[in-house]
Amino acid sequence: MRIGVIGYGYIGRFIVGRIDASEGRFETAFVYNRSAAALAEVDPALRLDDLEKAQSRRPGLIVECAHGSITARYGESFLKIADYMPLSVTALADDALRGRLEATAAAHDTRLIVPAGALTGGDDLLMRRGRWQRVRITFRKHPDNLDFSESGFDPAAIDGETTIYEGPVRGVAKLYPRNVNTMVTCALVSTGLDACEARLIADPALDCAVAEVEAWDEGGGLLRTEKRQPAVGVSGTEMLGSTWYSILRAAAAPRGPIELV
C-alpha cells in the first residue's frame, strides 16, 4: 500500500517513520506540509507541493494529520483516487460534507476511513448501532491540554474541576475541533451527532487525559469504558500507536463506503 501523508508534525513524522520501517509492506507515496521548510529532512522525491497533484503519486491511502479544512477542500478529490483517513474527524460533523464524501467513495470504490483514536469499545458501539437508547462520552483533561481558541471560553476562569461543555456532540465539535475527534467518531458509530451526548471537563488536578463512554441499550444493558493516558499537546500519548494500528487495519479491512478502524 502506497500512503500519502498530509501534515508533518508529531503524528505525520511518526507515520512516515513507521512506513520506512515496514520492510516493504508500505511505501510513502508523498508527504505534504503547509510549511515546506518542515520537510527539510524528507527525501525531495517524496515531497508534494500541491495537493491537487496527489493523483500523480498513485496513493492507495491518504492520511490527513493536519487540519479539518483539508477534508473540506480536498476530501472529495482524494476519494476519487484513493482511500482517505482524516484524523481531524471533527470535519465529519458537517452532514453535507460527510454525505458528499460517502457518495464519492461509493461511486469510485474507495473508502472513507474513520480512525478509532482514543475510542475504546467502538466495534461494540458500531455492531449495535440503531439499538442504543442513549450514549454519552466524557473527556476530562488538564486545561493546558485543551485548545480554547475557537470556543470563546476564557481558561483563566478555571480554578478547579469545570464542565466547559455539556450537550450534543455536534456542538462541541464546533467549539473544540482539535480536542474532540474521538467524540465525533463515537457519535458516528452510535446514536448520531445530535443524540450522542458530550461532556468536556477541564481539571487542573489531572496529570492524564481521561475518556469515558457510557451506552445504554433498549434492553437495559450498559456498556461502559474508561481510558486514561498521559497527554502530549491536545492528544493522548496513545494517538501514535492507535493511528498506526488503524492504518494496519485499513490495509486488511473489507471494502465498504465508510469504515471504522
mmCIF file of C-alpha atoms in Angstrom:
data_model
loop_
_atom_site.group_PDB
_atom_site.id
_atom_site.type_symbol
_atom_site.label_atom_id
_atom_site.label_comp_id
_atom_site.label_asym_id
_atom_site.label_seq_id
_atom_site.Cartn_x
_atom_site.Cartn_y
_atom_site.Cartn_z
ATOM 1 C CA MET A 1 0.000 0.000 0.000
ATOM 2 C CA ARG A 2 1.280 3.442 -1.000
ATOM 3 C CA ILE A 3 0.410 6.052 1.641
ATOM 4 C CA GLY A 4 0.226 9.800 1.230
ATOM 5 C CA VAL A 5 0.738 11.766 4.457
ATOM 6 C CA ILE A 6 -0.666 15.271 4.912
ATOM 7 C CA GLY A 7 0.937 17.143 7.786
ATOM 8 C CA TYR A 8 4.462 16.546 9.006
ATOM 9 C CA GLY A 9 4.173 17.300 12.694
ATOM 10 C CA TYR A 10 4.200 14.980 15.696
ATOM 11 C CA ILE A 11 1.920 12.363 14.122
ATOM 12 C CA GLY A 12 2.967 12.766 10.484
ATOM 13 C CA ARG A 13 6.631 12.186 11.301
ATOM 14 C CA PHE A 14 5.708 9.061 13.227
ATOM 15 C CA ILE A 15 3.661 7.628 10.344
ATOM 16 C CA VAL A 16 6.425 8.232 7.813
ATOM 17 C CA GLY A 17 8.923 6.596 10.173
ATOM 18 C CA ARG A 18 6.733 3.512 10.545
ATOM 19 C CA ILE A 19 6.279 3.287 6.783
ATOM 20 C CA ASP A 20 10.049 3.375 6.356
ATOM 21 C CA ALA A 21 10.393 0.601 8.957
ATOM 22 C CA SER A 22 7.686 -1.615 7.417
ATOM 23 C CA GLU A 23 10.165 -3.622 5.323
ATOM 24 C CA GLY A 24 8.338 -3.011 2.080
ATOM 25 C CA ARG A 25 4.781 -3.645 3.251
ATOM 26 C CA PHE A 26 4.055 0.077 2.858
ATOM 27 C CA GLU A 27 5.579 2.841 0.770
ATOM 28 C CA THR A 28 5.413 6.607 1.196
ATOM 29 C CA ALA A 29 3.561 7.992 -1.827
ATOM 30 C CA PHE A 30 4.059 11.604 -0.786
ATOM 31 C CA VAL A 31 4.451 13.925 2.194
ATOM 32 C CA TYR A 32 2.762 17.318 2.194
ATOM 33 C CA ASN A 33 3.062 20.106 4.740
ATOM 34 C CA ARG A 34 1.717 23.648 4.559
ATOM 35 C CA SER A 35 5.165 24.955 5.521
ATOM 36 C CA ALA A 36 7.624 23.392 3.098
ATOM 37 C CA ALA A 37 10.513 24.204 5.454
ATOM 38 C CA ALA A 38 9.307 21.453 7.809
ATOM 39 C CA LEU A 39 10.053 18.873 5.103
ATOM 40 C CA ALA A 40 13.802 19.560 5.005
ATOM 41 C CA GLU A 41 14.585 16.063 6.308
ATOM 42 C CA VAL A 42 12.238 14.342 3.825
ATOM 43 C CA ASP A 43 13.582 12.888 0.570
ATOM 44 C CA PRO A 44 12.856 15.560 -2.070
ATOM 45 C CA ALA A 45 11.373 12.857 -4.317
ATOM 46 C CA LEU A 46 8.645 12.257 -1.710
ATOM 47 C CA ARG A 47 7.674 15.888 -1.124
ATOM 48 C CA LEU A 48 4.419 17.148 -2.613
ATOM 49 C CA ASP A 49 3.982 20.895 -3.026
ATOM 50 C CA ASP A 50 0.366 20.911 -4.234
ATOM 51 C CA LEU A 51 -2.396 18.576 -3.021
ATOM 52 C CA GLU A 52 -4.109 18.938 -6.400
ATOM 53 C CA LYS A 53 -1.242 16.790 -7.733
ATOM 54 C CA ALA A 54 -1.831 13.890 -5.299
ATOM 55 C CA GLN A 55 -3.105 11.592 -8.048
ATOM 56 C CA SER A 56 0.282 11.696 -9.792
ATOM 57 C CA ARG A 57 1.824 9.867 -6.811
ATOM 58 C CA ARG A 58 -0.603 6.906 -7.084
ATOM 59 C CA PRO A 59 -1.570 6.661 -3.388
ATOM 60 C CA GLY A 60 -3.702 3.797 -2.137
ATOM 61 C CA LEU A 61 -4.422 5.573 1.153
ATOM 62 C CA ILE A 62 -4.191 9.256 2.079
ATOM 63 C CA VAL A 63 -3.903 10.106 5.786
ATOM 64 C CA GLU A 64 -4.703 13.645 6.964
ATOM 65 C CA CYS A 65 -2.988 14.709 10.181
ATOM 66 C CA ALA A 66 -3.034 18.467 9.695
ATOM 67 C CA HIS A 67 -6.411 20.241 9.966
ATOM 68 C CA GLY A 68 -10.061 19.588 9.225
ATOM 69 C CA SER A 69 -10.031 22.192 6.453
ATOM 70 C CA ILE A 70 -8.089 19.692 4.327
ATOM 71 C CA THR A 71 -11.086 17.361 4.279
ATOM 72 C CA ALA A 72 -13.482 20.180 3.409
ATOM 73 C CA ARG A 73 -11.337 21.352 0.492
ATOM 74 C CA TYR A 74 -9.809 18.146 -0.873
ATOM 75 C CA GLY A 75 -11.664 15.177 0.621
ATOM 76 C CA GLU A 76 -13.843 14.507 -2.405
ATOM 77 C CA SER A 77 -10.937 14.690 -4.851
ATOM 78 C CA PHE A 78 -8.891 12.344 -2.643
ATOM 79 C CA LEU A 79 -11.701 9.773 -2.571
ATOM 80 C CA LYS A 80 -11.803 9.710 -6.359
ATOM 81 C CA ILE A 81 -8.303 8.241 -6.389
ATOM 82 C CA ALA A 82 -7.666 6.543 -3.021
ATOM 83 C CA ASP A 83 -8.989 5.568 0.391
ATOM 84 C CA TYR A 84 -8.979 8.533 2.757
ATOM 85 C CA MET A 85 -8.425 8.615 6.530
ATOM 86 C CA PRO A 86 -8.912 12.037 8.160
ATOM 87 C CA LEU A 87 -7.511 12.163 11.685
ATOM 88 C CA SER A 88 -9.297 15.517 12.136
ATOM 89 C CA VAL A 89 -12.586 13.647 12.422
ATOM 90 C CA THR A 90 -14.459 16.753 13.584
ATOM 91 C CA ALA A 91 -14.660 17.738 9.912
ATOM 92 C CA LEU A 92 -17.195 14.920 9.516
ATOM 93 C CA ALA A 93 -19.601 16.682 11.883
ATOM 94 C CA ASP A 94 -20.701 18.587 8.762
ATOM 95 C CA ASP A 95 -23.518 16.356 7.495
ATOM 96 C CA ALA A 96 -23.479 17.775 3.976
ATOM 97 C CA LEU A 97 -19.722 17.288 3.635
ATOM 98 C CA ARG A 98 -19.853 13.786 5.077
ATOM 99 C CA GLY A 99 -22.686 12.880 2.712
ATOM 100 C CA ARG A 100 -20.663 14.043 -0.295
ATOM 101 C CA LEU A 101 -17.623 12.117 0.880
ATOM 102 C CA GLU A 102 -19.593 8.899 1.369
ATOM 103 C CA ALA A 103 -21.238 9.297 -2.046
ATOM 104 C CA THR A 104 -17.872 9.900 -3.710
ATOM 105 C CA ALA A 105 -16.382 6.843 -2.027
ATOM 106 C CA ALA A 106 -19.288 4.667 -3.141
ATOM 107 C CA ALA A 107 -19.039 5.954 -6.724
ATOM 108 C CA HIS A 108 -15.291 5.341 -7.013
ATOM 109 C CA ASP A 109 -14.924 2.112 -5.000
ATOM 110 C CA THR A 110 -12.843 3.814 -2.334
ATOM 111 C CA ARG A 111 -13.350 4.163 1.424
ATOM 112 C CA LEU A 112 -13.793 6.979 3.903
ATOM 113 C CA ILE A 113 -11.931 5.529 6.870
ATOM 114 C CA VAL A 114 -12.675 6.753 10.401
ATOM 115 C CA PRO A 115 -9.830 6.027 12.847
ATOM 116 C CA ALA A 116 -10.860 4.789 16.281
ATOM 117 C CA GLY A 117 -8.401 7.124 18.030
ATOM 118 C CA ALA A 118 -8.976 7.104 21.789
ATOM 119 C CA LEU A 119 -12.365 5.397 21.427
ATOM 120 C CA THR A 120 -12.480 2.131 23.353
ATOM 121 C CA GLY A 121 -15.388 -0.168 22.522
ATOM 122 C CA GLY A 122 -16.036 1.345 19.100
ATOM 123 C CA ASP A 123 -16.659 -2.034 17.481
ATOM 124 C CA ASP A 124 -19.307 -2.816 20.110
ATOM 125 C CA LEU A 125 -20.994 0.533 19.516
ATOM 126 C CA LEU A 126 -20.989 0.033 15.753
ATOM 127 C CA MET A 127 -22.238 -3.546 15.997
ATOM 128 C CA ARG A 128 -25.363 -2.393 17.847
ATOM 129 C CA ARG A 129 -25.844 0.935 16.066
ATOM 130 C CA GLY A 130 -29.544 1.695 15.872
ATOM 131 C CA ARG A 131 -30.294 -0.155 19.096
ATOM 132 C CA TRP A 132 -28.736 2.236 21.592
ATOM 133 C CA GLN A 133 -31.181 4.170 23.729
ATOM 134 C CA ARG A 134 -28.579 6.651 24.971
ATOM 135 C CA VAL A 135 -24.823 7.203 24.545
ATOM 136 C CA ARG A 136 -22.644 9.659 26.465
ATOM 137 C CA ILE A 137 -18.934 10.340 26.050
ATOM 138 C CA THR A 138 -16.961 12.365 28.603
ATOM 139 C CA PHE A 139 -13.466 13.808 28.241
ATOM 140 C CA ARG A 140 -11.540 15.039 31.275
ATOM 141 C CA LYS A 141 -8.351 16.978 30.545
ATOM 142 C CA HIS A 142 -5.958 19.425 32.118
ATOM 143 C CA PRO A 143 -6.655 22.948 30.768
ATOM 144 C CA ASP A 144 -3.150 23.014 29.259
ATOM 145 C CA ASN A 145 -4.201 20.108 27.012
ATOM 146 C CA LEU A 146 -7.256 21.929 25.638
ATOM 147 C CA ASP A 147 -7.383 24.363 22.729
ATOM 148 C CA PHE A 148 -9.796 27.157 23.664
ATOM 149 C CA SER A 149 -9.076 29.308 20.587
ATOM 150 C CA GLU A 150 -12.439 28.681 18.865
ATOM 151 C CA SER A 151 -14.598 28.214 21.964
ATOM 152 C CA GLY A 152 -14.942 31.730 23.340
ATOM 153 C CA PHE A 153 -14.231 30.274 26.797
ATOM 154 C CA ASP A 154 -11.631 32.014 28.966
ATOM 155 C CA PRO A 155 -9.389 29.337 30.548
ATOM 156 C CA ALA A 156 -8.365 31.871 33.210
ATOM 157 C CA ALA A 157 -11.808 31.275 34.741
ATOM 158 C CA ILE A 158 -10.905 27.671 35.586
ATOM 159 C CA ASP A 159 -9.857 27.287 39.226
ATOM 160 C CA GLY A 160 -10.945 23.680 39.770
ATOM 161 C CA GLU A 161 -12.821 20.894 38.011
ATOM 162 C CA THR A 162 -15.007 22.745 35.483
ATOM 163 C CA THR A 163 -17.506 21.433 32.949
ATOM 164 C CA ILE A 164 -16.829 23.636 29.933
ATOM 165 C CA TYR A 165 -19.317 21.912 27.618
ATOM 166 C CA GLU A 166 -22.312 19.631 28.045
ATOM 167 C CA GLY A 167 -24.665 18.898 25.185
ATOM 168 C CA PRO A 168 -24.788 17.208 21.750
ATOM 169 C CA VAL A 169 -21.517 16.110 20.160
ATOM 170 C CA ARG A 170 -22.295 18.306 17.149
ATOM 171 C CA GLY A 171 -21.975 21.411 19.335
ATOM 172 C CA VAL A 172 -18.671 20.527 20.968
ATOM 173 C CA ALA A 173 -17.155 19.681 17.572
ATOM 174 C CA LYS A 174 -17.583 23.318 16.531
ATOM 175 C CA LEU A 175 -16.131 24.760 19.734
ATOM 176 C CA TYR A 176 -13.193 22.410 20.367
ATOM 177 C CA PRO A 177 -12.364 20.854 16.963
ATOM 178 C CA ARG A 178 -8.795 19.881 17.889
ATOM 179 C CA ASN A 179 -9.819 18.155 21.115
ATOM 180 C CA VAL A 180 -12.892 16.056 20.379
ATOM 181 C CA ASN A 181 -12.218 13.958 17.268
ATOM 182 C CA THR A 182 -12.941 10.804 19.253
ATOM 183 C CA MET A 183 -16.271 12.230 20.403
ATOM 184 C CA VAL A 184 -17.318 12.655 16.770
ATOM 185 C CA THR A 185 -16.213 9.102 15.997
ATOM 186 C CA CYS A 186 -18.262 7.839 18.936
ATOM 187 C CA ALA A 187 -21.340 9.701 17.698
ATOM 188 C CA LEU A 188 -20.956 8.489 14.109
ATOM 189 C CA VAL A 189 -20.829 4.834 15.142
ATOM 190 C CA SER A 190 -23.613 5.035 17.742
ATOM 191 C CA THR A 191 -26.587 7.409 18.008
ATOM 192 C CA GLY A 192 -25.525 10.289 15.761
ATOM 193 C CA LEU A 193 -24.146 13.764 16.268
ATOM 194 C CA ASP A 194 -27.309 15.269 17.755
ATOM 195 C CA ALA A 195 -28.372 12.398 20.033
ATOM 196 C CA CYS A 196 -24.929 11.388 21.330
ATOM 197 C CA GLU A 197 -24.169 13.371 24.500
ATOM 198 C CA ALA A 198 -20.817 15.029 25.158
ATOM 199 C CA ARG A 199 -19.227 16.354 28.323
ATOM 200 C CA LEU A 200 -15.893 18.161 28.270
ATOM 201 C CA ILE A 201 -14.353 18.757 31.678
ATOM 202 C CA ALA A 202 -11.233 20.791 32.428
ATOM 203 C CA ASP A 203 -9.476 19.820 35.638
ATOM 204 C CA PRO A 204 -6.152 21.404 36.707
ATOM 205 C CA ALA A 205 -5.583 18.498 39.108
ATOM 206 C CA LEU A 206 -5.320 15.909 36.323
ATOM 207 C CA ASP A 207 -1.981 14.507 35.200
ATOM 208 C CA CYS A 208 -3.532 12.494 32.337
ATOM 209 C CA ALA A 209 -6.371 12.584 29.804
ATOM 210 C CA VAL A 210 -9.487 10.539 30.635
ATOM 211 C CA ALA A 211 -12.048 9.307 28.080
ATOM 212 C CA GLU A 212 -15.238 7.668 29.339
ATOM 213 C CA VAL A 213 -18.010 6.129 27.227
ATOM 214 C CA GLU A 214 -21.386 5.031 28.579
ATOM 215 C CA ALA A 215 -24.016 3.417 26.345
ATOM 216 C CA TRP A 216 -27.432 2.126 27.388
ATOM 217 C CA ASP A 217 -29.316 -0.240 25.080
ATOM 218 C CA GLU A 218 -33.047 -0.757 24.725
ATOM 219 C CA GLY A 219 -32.982 -3.912 26.846
ATOM 220 C CA GLY A 220 -31.442 -2.210 29.864
ATOM 221 C CA GLY A 221 -27.848 -3.266 29.143
ATOM 222 C CA LEU A 222 -24.929 -0.926 29.820
ATOM 223 C CA LEU A 223 -21.583 -0.669 28.041
ATOM 224 C CA ARG A 224 -19.040 1.414 29.940
ATOM 225 C CA THR A 225 -15.371 2.015 29.131
ATOM 226 C CA GLU A 226 -12.712 4.282 30.593
ATOM 227 C CA LYS A 227 -9.268 5.074 29.213
ATOM 228 C CA ARG A 228 -6.546 7.080 30.970
ATOM 229 C CA GLN A 229 -3.457 8.220 29.092
ATOM 230 C CA PRO A 230 -0.718 10.832 29.522
ATOM 231 C CA ALA A 231 -1.302 13.764 27.154
ATOM 232 C CA VAL A 232 1.017 15.486 24.687
ATOM 233 C CA GLY A 233 -0.431 18.730 23.389
ATOM 234 C CA VAL A 234 -4.123 18.145 22.663
ATOM 235 C CA SER A 235 -3.737 14.373 22.197
ATOM 236 C CA GLY A 236 -3.167 11.374 24.418
ATOM 237 C CA THR A 237 0.129 9.569 24.024
ATOM 238 C CA GLU A 238 -1.725 6.542 22.625
ATOM 239 C CA MET A 239 -2.541 8.545 19.486
ATOM 240 C CA LEU A 240 0.616 7.443 17.697
ATOM 241 C CA GLY A 241 0.060 3.744 18.283
ATOM 242 C CA SER A 242 -3.671 3.880 17.601
ATOM 243 C CA THR A 243 -3.130 5.738 14.319
ATOM 244 C CA TRP A 244 -0.640 3.176 13.050
ATOM 245 C CA TYR A 245 -2.932 0.342 14.149
ATOM 246 C CA SER A 246 -5.763 1.994 12.206
ATOM 247 C CA ILE A 247 -3.538 2.056 9.118
ATOM 248 C CA LEU A 248 -2.749 -1.640 9.583
ATOM 249 C CA ARG A 249 -6.465 -2.435 9.932
ATOM 250 C CA ALA A 250 -7.291 -0.304 6.908
ATOM 251 C CA ALA A 251 -4.853 -2.327 4.824
ATOM 252 C CA ALA A 252 -6.700 -5.537 5.694
ATOM 253 C CA ALA A 253 -10.294 -4.338 6.255
ATOM 254 C CA PRO A 254 -13.156 -5.396 3.971
ATOM 255 C CA ARG A 255 -14.149 -2.718 1.484
ATOM 256 C CA GLY A 256 -17.183 -0.524 2.107
ATOM 257 C CA PRO A 257 -18.076 3.166 1.696
ATOM 258 C CA ILE A 258 -17.215 4.005 5.316
ATOM 259 C CA GLU A 259 -15.116 2.023 7.780
ATOM 260 C CA LEU A 260 -14.185 2.303 11.464
ATOM 261 C CA VAL A 261 -10.644 1.114 12.020
#
